[in-house]
Amino acid sequence: MANLLRRLPKSIPVVFVAFVPHNPHSMIDTHCHLTFPQLSSRLDEVLAAARADGVDRMITVGTTPNDAVNARAIAEAHDNVYFTVGVHPHYSANLDNSELPRIGEIAGHEKCVAFGEMGVDYHYDDPPRDVQHRWFNAQLEVVRYTNLKKPIIIHCRKAVDDTLAIIRGSGLPGERFVFHCMTEGPDECRKVLDLGAMISFTGIVTYKNAPEVRESAKLVPLDRVMIETDSPYLSPEPHRKVRPNEPRYVTATARFLAELYGESAGAFVERVDANAERFFHLPT
Ligand SMILES: [Zn+2]
């Protein structure tokens, strides 16, 4: 760095941009996939980088019961990692019903902080809608049956009406749900807010081509906002070209949203952390 500075002409101002959250040890990535090979193959490095950037708690989200077992192993080995269990709609095609009781069983673990991710995705329409609906309904049935009072992470893409109909049909209170990775515009976002759910934003909200997601963000009351990476996917600006995404970059989305809401980064991080602690019943 010293060499670099010496080479710069004196007239050019050197500006160091650093993101320093209010409490450097409090930022939470509420949704990542540490079990995916892009991250699991270099887990120690990923966790160390997150910690160095002030992200020292994360929730690694299960996409199948087998994936949740791997997530559980990571959570058991690391104090600051929590996990969840559920079947992501894309992974429901080849599962049989014997997976359902496993979800209830794994959910009882003390570091399992939520059910999901589960839901409906019409972007790829794969597997067929009826298969996705069946798995979503069945998992909500497990949630009711286990009576664990843990929240539910919803994956919903281009399917807000059907997702809301299934949730309402379950009789579970809307406040127990978070719609993760919000990619919808204001009209659809309003429907989710009417349910009473939390809304979580990924790096997509920072993308130039996603103005409608920013419009949605402006609608969400600040006590219902959460932030996540969904890593290894969706690196936020200004790291969009970095692959894979990692929990450490949740700070970029936090900084972006703080600006959008007109709050200081420190106050905003404190706020979204409190939201996550309350919603997922994390120890504070
Ligand atoms: Zn995910």
Coordinates of C-alpha atoms and ligand atoms in Angstrom, one line a residue:
M1 CA 0.0 0.0 0.0
A2 CA 2.8 2.4 0.9
N3 CA 4.3 1.9 -2.6
L4 CA 1.0 2.5 -4.3
L5 CA 0.5 5.7 -2.4
R6 CA 3.9 6.9 -3.4
R7 CA 3.1 6.4 -7.1
L8 CA -0.1 8.4 -7.0
P9 CA 0.2 12.1 -7.9
K10 CA -0.4 14.3 -4.9
S11 CA -3.4 16.1 -6.4
I12 CA -5.6 12.9 -6.6
P13 CA -7.5 12.5 -3.4
V14 CA -7.2 8.9 -2.0
V15 CA -10.5 7.8 -0.5
F16 CA -10.7 4.7 1.6
V17 CA -14.2 3.2 1.6
A18 CA -14.7 0.8 4.5
F19 CA -17.9 -0.6 5.9
V20 CA -17.7 -0.7 9.7
P21 CA -20.9 -1.9 11.3
H22 CA -21.9 -0.5 14.6
N23 CA -20.8 -3.7 16.4
P24 CA -18.2 -5.5 14.2
H25 CA -19.2 -8.8 15.7
S26 CA -22.9 -8.7 15.2
M27 CA -23.8 -8.9 11.5
I28 CA -25.9 -12.0 10.7
D29 CA -26.2 -13.6 7.3
T30 CA -29.7 -15.1 7.7
H31 CA -29.6 -17.4 4.6
C32 CA -26.6 -19.1 3.0
H33 CA -25.7 -22.6 1.8
L34 CA -22.4 -23.5 3.5
T35 CA -23.0 -27.1 2.4
F36 CA -22.8 -26.3 -1.3
P37 CA -19.5 -27.4 -2.7
Q38 CA -18.5 -23.9 -3.7
L39 CA -18.4 -23.0 0.0
S40 CA -18.0 -26.3 1.8
S41 CA -14.8 -27.1 0.0
R42 CA -13.2 -24.1 1.6
L43 CA -15.3 -23.7 4.7
D44 CA -12.6 -22.6 7.1
E45 CA -11.5 -19.8 4.8
V46 CA -15.1 -18.7 4.2
L47 CA -15.9 -18.5 7.9
A48 CA -12.6 -16.7 8.7
A49 CA -13.3 -14.2 5.9
A50 CA -16.8 -13.6 7.2
R51 CA -15.6 -13.1 10.7
A52 CA -12.9 -10.7 9.5
D53 CA -15.5 -8.6 7.8
G54 CA -17.8 -8.5 10.8
V55 CA -20.2 -11.3 9.9
D56 CA -19.9 -13.7 12.6
R57 CA -23.3 -15.4 12.7
M58 CA -24.9 -17.2 9.8
I59 CA -27.8 -19.6 9.1
T60 CA -27.1 -22.3 6.6
V61 CA -30.3 -23.4 5.0
G62 CA -31.2 -27.0 4.2
T63 CA -32.6 -27.9 0.8
T64 CA -33.3 -31.6 1.5
P65 CA -33.1 -33.7 4.7
N66 CA -29.7 -35.0 3.6
D67 CA -28.5 -31.5 3.0
A68 CA -29.8 -30.5 6.4
V69 CA -27.8 -33.3 8.0
N70 CA -24.7 -31.8 6.4
A71 CA -25.7 -28.3 7.6
R72 CA -26.3 -29.7 11.1
A73 CA -22.7 -31.1 11.1
I74 CA -21.4 -27.6 10.3
A75 CA -23.6 -26.0 13.0
E76 CA -22.4 -28.5 15.6
A77 CA -18.7 -27.8 14.7
H78 CA -19.1 -24.0 14.8
D79 CA -20.7 -21.9 17.6
N80 CA -21.8 -19.1 15.3
V81 CA -23.5 -21.3 12.6
Y82 CA -27.2 -22.3 12.8
F83 CA -29.1 -24.4 10.4
T84 CA -32.6 -25.2 9.0
V85 CA -34.3 -28.2 7.5
G86 CA -36.7 -28.4 4.6
V87 CA -37.2 -29.4 1.0
H88 CA -36.6 -26.7 -1.6
P89 CA -39.2 -27.1 -4.4
H90 CA -36.5 -27.8 -7.0
Y91 CA -35.2 -30.8 -5.0
S92 CA -38.6 -32.3 -4.4
A93 CA -38.9 -34.4 -7.5
N94 CA -36.9 -37.5 -6.5
L95 CA -37.8 -37.6 -2.8
D96 CA -40.2 -40.1 -1.3
N97 CA -42.6 -39.6 1.6
S98 CA -40.2 -41.2 4.1
E99 CA -38.3 -37.9 4.1
L100 CA -41.2 -36.2 5.8
P101 CA -40.7 -37.6 9.3
R102 CA -37.0 -37.0 9.0
I103 CA -37.7 -33.2 8.7
G104 CA -39.6 -33.3 12.0
E105 CA -36.9 -35.3 13.6
I106 CA -34.0 -33.0 12.4
A107 CA -36.0 -29.9 13.3
G108 CA -35.9 -30.8 17.0
H109 CA -32.1 -30.1 17.1
E110 CA -31.3 -27.1 19.4
K111 CA -29.3 -25.3 16.6
C112 CA -32.0 -25.9 14.0
V113 CA -33.7 -22.4 14.0
A114 CA -36.3 -22.8 11.2
F115 CA -38.1 -25.1 8.8
G116 CA -37.4 -24.6 5.1
E117 CA -36.5 -23.5 2.7
M118 CA -39.8 -24.7 1.1
G119 CA -42.3 -23.2 -1.3
V120 CA -43.2 -22.8 -4.9
D121 CA -41.1 -21.8 -7.9
Y122 CA -42.7 -21.2 -11.3
H123 CA -39.6 -19.7 -12.9
Y124 CA -38.4 -23.1 -14.1
D125 CA -41.7 -25.0 -13.4
D126 CA -39.6 -28.0 -12.5
P127 CA -40.7 -30.3 -11.0
P128 CA -44.4 -29.9 -12.1
R129 CA -46.6 -27.6 -10.0
D130 CA -48.6 -30.4 -8.5
V131 CA -45.4 -32.0 -7.1
Q132 CA -44.2 -28.7 -5.7
H133 CA -47.6 -28.1 -4.1
R134 CA -47.7 -31.5 -2.6
W135 CA -44.3 -31.1 -0.9
F136 CA -45.1 -27.7 0.3
N137 CA -48.4 -28.7 1.8
A138 CA -46.9 -31.8 3.4
Q139 CA -44.1 -29.9 5.0
L140 CA -46.5 -27.4 6.5
E141 CA -48.3 -30.4 7.9
V142 CA -45.0 -31.5 9.5
V143 CA -44.6 -28.0 10.9
R144 CA -48.0 -28.1 12.5
Y145 CA -47.6 -31.7 13.7
T146 CA -44.2 -31.2 15.4
N147 CA -45.5 -28.1 17.3
L148 CA -42.0 -26.7 17.7
K149 CA -42.9 -23.0 17.2
K150 CA -39.9 -22.5 14.9
P151 CA -40.3 -20.1 11.9
I152 CA -40.6 -21.1 8.3
I153 CA -38.4 -19.9 5.4
I154 CA -40.3 -19.6 2.1
H155 CA -38.8 -19.9 -1.3
C156 CA -41.2 -18.3 -3.7
R157 CA -40.5 -17.3 -7.3
K158 CA -43.2 -15.9 -9.6
A159 CA -45.8 -17.8 -7.5
V160 CA -47.0 -15.4 -4.8
D161 CA -50.7 -16.1 -5.2
D162 CA -50.3 -19.9 -5.0
T163 CA -47.8 -19.7 -2.2
L164 CA -50.0 -17.4 -0.1
A165 CA -53.1 -19.7 -0.8
I166 CA -51.2 -22.7 0.5
I167 CA -49.9 -20.9 3.6
R168 CA -53.3 -19.6 4.4
G169 CA -54.7 -23.0 3.9
S170 CA -52.3 -24.4 6.5
G171 CA -53.8 -22.2 9.2
L172 CA -50.3 -21.3 10.5
P173 CA -49.9 -17.6 11.4
G174 CA -48.4 -15.4 8.8
E175 CA -45.9 -13.9 11.3
R176 CA -44.1 -17.2 11.4
F177 CA -43.0 -16.9 7.7
V178 CA -40.1 -15.1 6.0
F179 CA -40.2 -14.7 2.2
H180 CA -36.5 -15.1 1.5
C181 CA -34.8 -13.5 -1.5
M182 CA -37.6 -11.1 -2.4
T183 CA -37.5 -10.6 -6.2
E184 CA -41.1 -9.4 -6.7
G185 CA -42.3 -5.9 -7.5
P186 CA -44.4 -3.7 -5.2
D187 CA -47.8 -5.3 -6.0
E188 CA -46.8 -8.8 -5.1
C189 CA -44.7 -7.6 -2.2
R190 CA -47.8 -5.9 -0.8
K191 CA -49.6 -9.2 -0.8
V192 CA -46.8 -10.8 1.2
L193 CA -46.9 -7.9 3.7
D194 CA -50.6 -8.4 4.1
L195 CA -49.9 -11.9 5.3
G196 CA -47.8 -10.5 8.1
A197 CA -44.6 -12.2 6.9
M198 CA -41.0 -11.0 7.2
I199 CA -39.2 -10.1 4.0
S200 CA -35.6 -10.9 3.3
F201 CA -33.4 -9.3 0.7
T202 CA -30.4 -10.6 -1.2
G203 CA -27.8 -8.9 -3.4
I204 CA -30.5 -8.7 -6.1
V205 CA -31.7 -5.5 -4.4
T206 CA -28.4 -3.9 -5.3
Y207 CA -28.6 -4.8 -9.1
K208 CA -29.1 -2.0 -11.6
N209 CA -31.7 -4.1 -13.4
A210 CA -33.9 -4.7 -10.4
P211 CA -35.6 -1.3 -9.7
E212 CA -38.8 -3.0 -8.9
V213 CA -37.1 -4.9 -6.0
R214 CA -36.0 -1.6 -4.6
E215 CA -39.5 -0.3 -4.9
S216 CA -40.7 -3.3 -2.9
A217 CA -38.0 -2.7 -0.3
K218 CA -39.3 0.8 0.3
L219 CA -42.7 -0.7 1.3
V220 CA -41.5 -3.0 4.0
P221 CA -41.7 -1.7 7.6
L222 CA -38.2 -1.7 9.0
D223 CA -39.1 -4.2 11.8
R224 CA -39.9 -6.8 9.1
V225 CA -36.7 -6.5 7.0
M226 CA -34.0 -9.2 7.0
I227 CA -30.8 -9.5 4.9
E228 CA -29.1 -12.5 3.5
T229 CA -26.6 -13.6 0.9
D230 CA -28.2 -16.8 -0.5
S231 CA -24.5 -17.6 -1.2
P232 CA -22.9 -19.2 -3.1
Y233 CA -25.3 -17.3 -5.5
L234 CA -26.2 -13.7 -6.1
S235 CA -23.1 -11.7 -5.1
P236 CA -24.2 -8.1 -4.3
E237 CA -22.8 -5.0 -5.9
P238 CA -20.0 -4.0 -5.9
H239 CA -18.8 -7.6 -5.8
R240 CA -21.3 -8.9 -8.4
K241 CA -18.5 -10.4 -10.5
V242 CA -17.1 -12.3 -7.6
R243 CA -18.0 -16.0 -7.7
P244 CA -18.9 -17.7 -5.5
N245 CA -20.8 -15.3 -3.2
E246 CA -19.9 -15.7 0.5
P247 CA -21.5 -14.7 3.8
R248 CA -18.9 -11.9 4.2
Y249 CA -20.6 -9.9 1.4
V250 CA -23.9 -9.6 3.3
T251 CA -22.3 -6.3 4.5
A252 CA -22.6 -4.8 1.0
T253 CA -26.3 -5.5 0.9
A254 CA -26.7 -4.0 4.4
R255 CA -24.8 -0.9 3.4
F256 CA -26.9 -0.5 0.2
L257 CA -30.3 -0.9 2.1
A258 CA -29.2 1.4 4.9
E259 CA -28.7 4.1 2.3
L260 CA -32.1 3.3 0.7
Y261 CA -33.8 3.6 4.0
G262 CA -31.8 6.7 5.0
E263 CA -30.3 5.1 8.1
S264 CA -26.7 4.9 9.2
A265 CA -25.1 1.6 8.4
G266 CA -24.5 0.9 12.1
A267 CA -28.1 1.6 13.1
F268 CA -29.5 -0.4 10.3
V269 CA -27.3 -3.4 11.0
E270 CA -28.4 -3.3 14.6
R271 CA -32.0 -3.2 13.5
V272 CA -31.9 -6.1 11.0
D273 CA -29.8 -8.1 13.5
A274 CA -32.5 -7.5 16.1
N275 CA -35.2 -8.6 13.6
A276 CA -33.3 -11.8 12.9
E277 CA -32.6 -12.6 16.6
R278 CA -36.3 -12.1 17.3
F279 CA -37.6 -14.0 14.3
F280 CA -35.2 -17.0 14.5
H281 CA -35.1 -17.0 18.4
L282 CA -31.3 -16.6 18.2
P283 CA -29.4 -16.2 21.5
T284 CA -28.4 -12.5 21.9
Ligands
ZN1 ZN -31.5 -20.6 -0.5

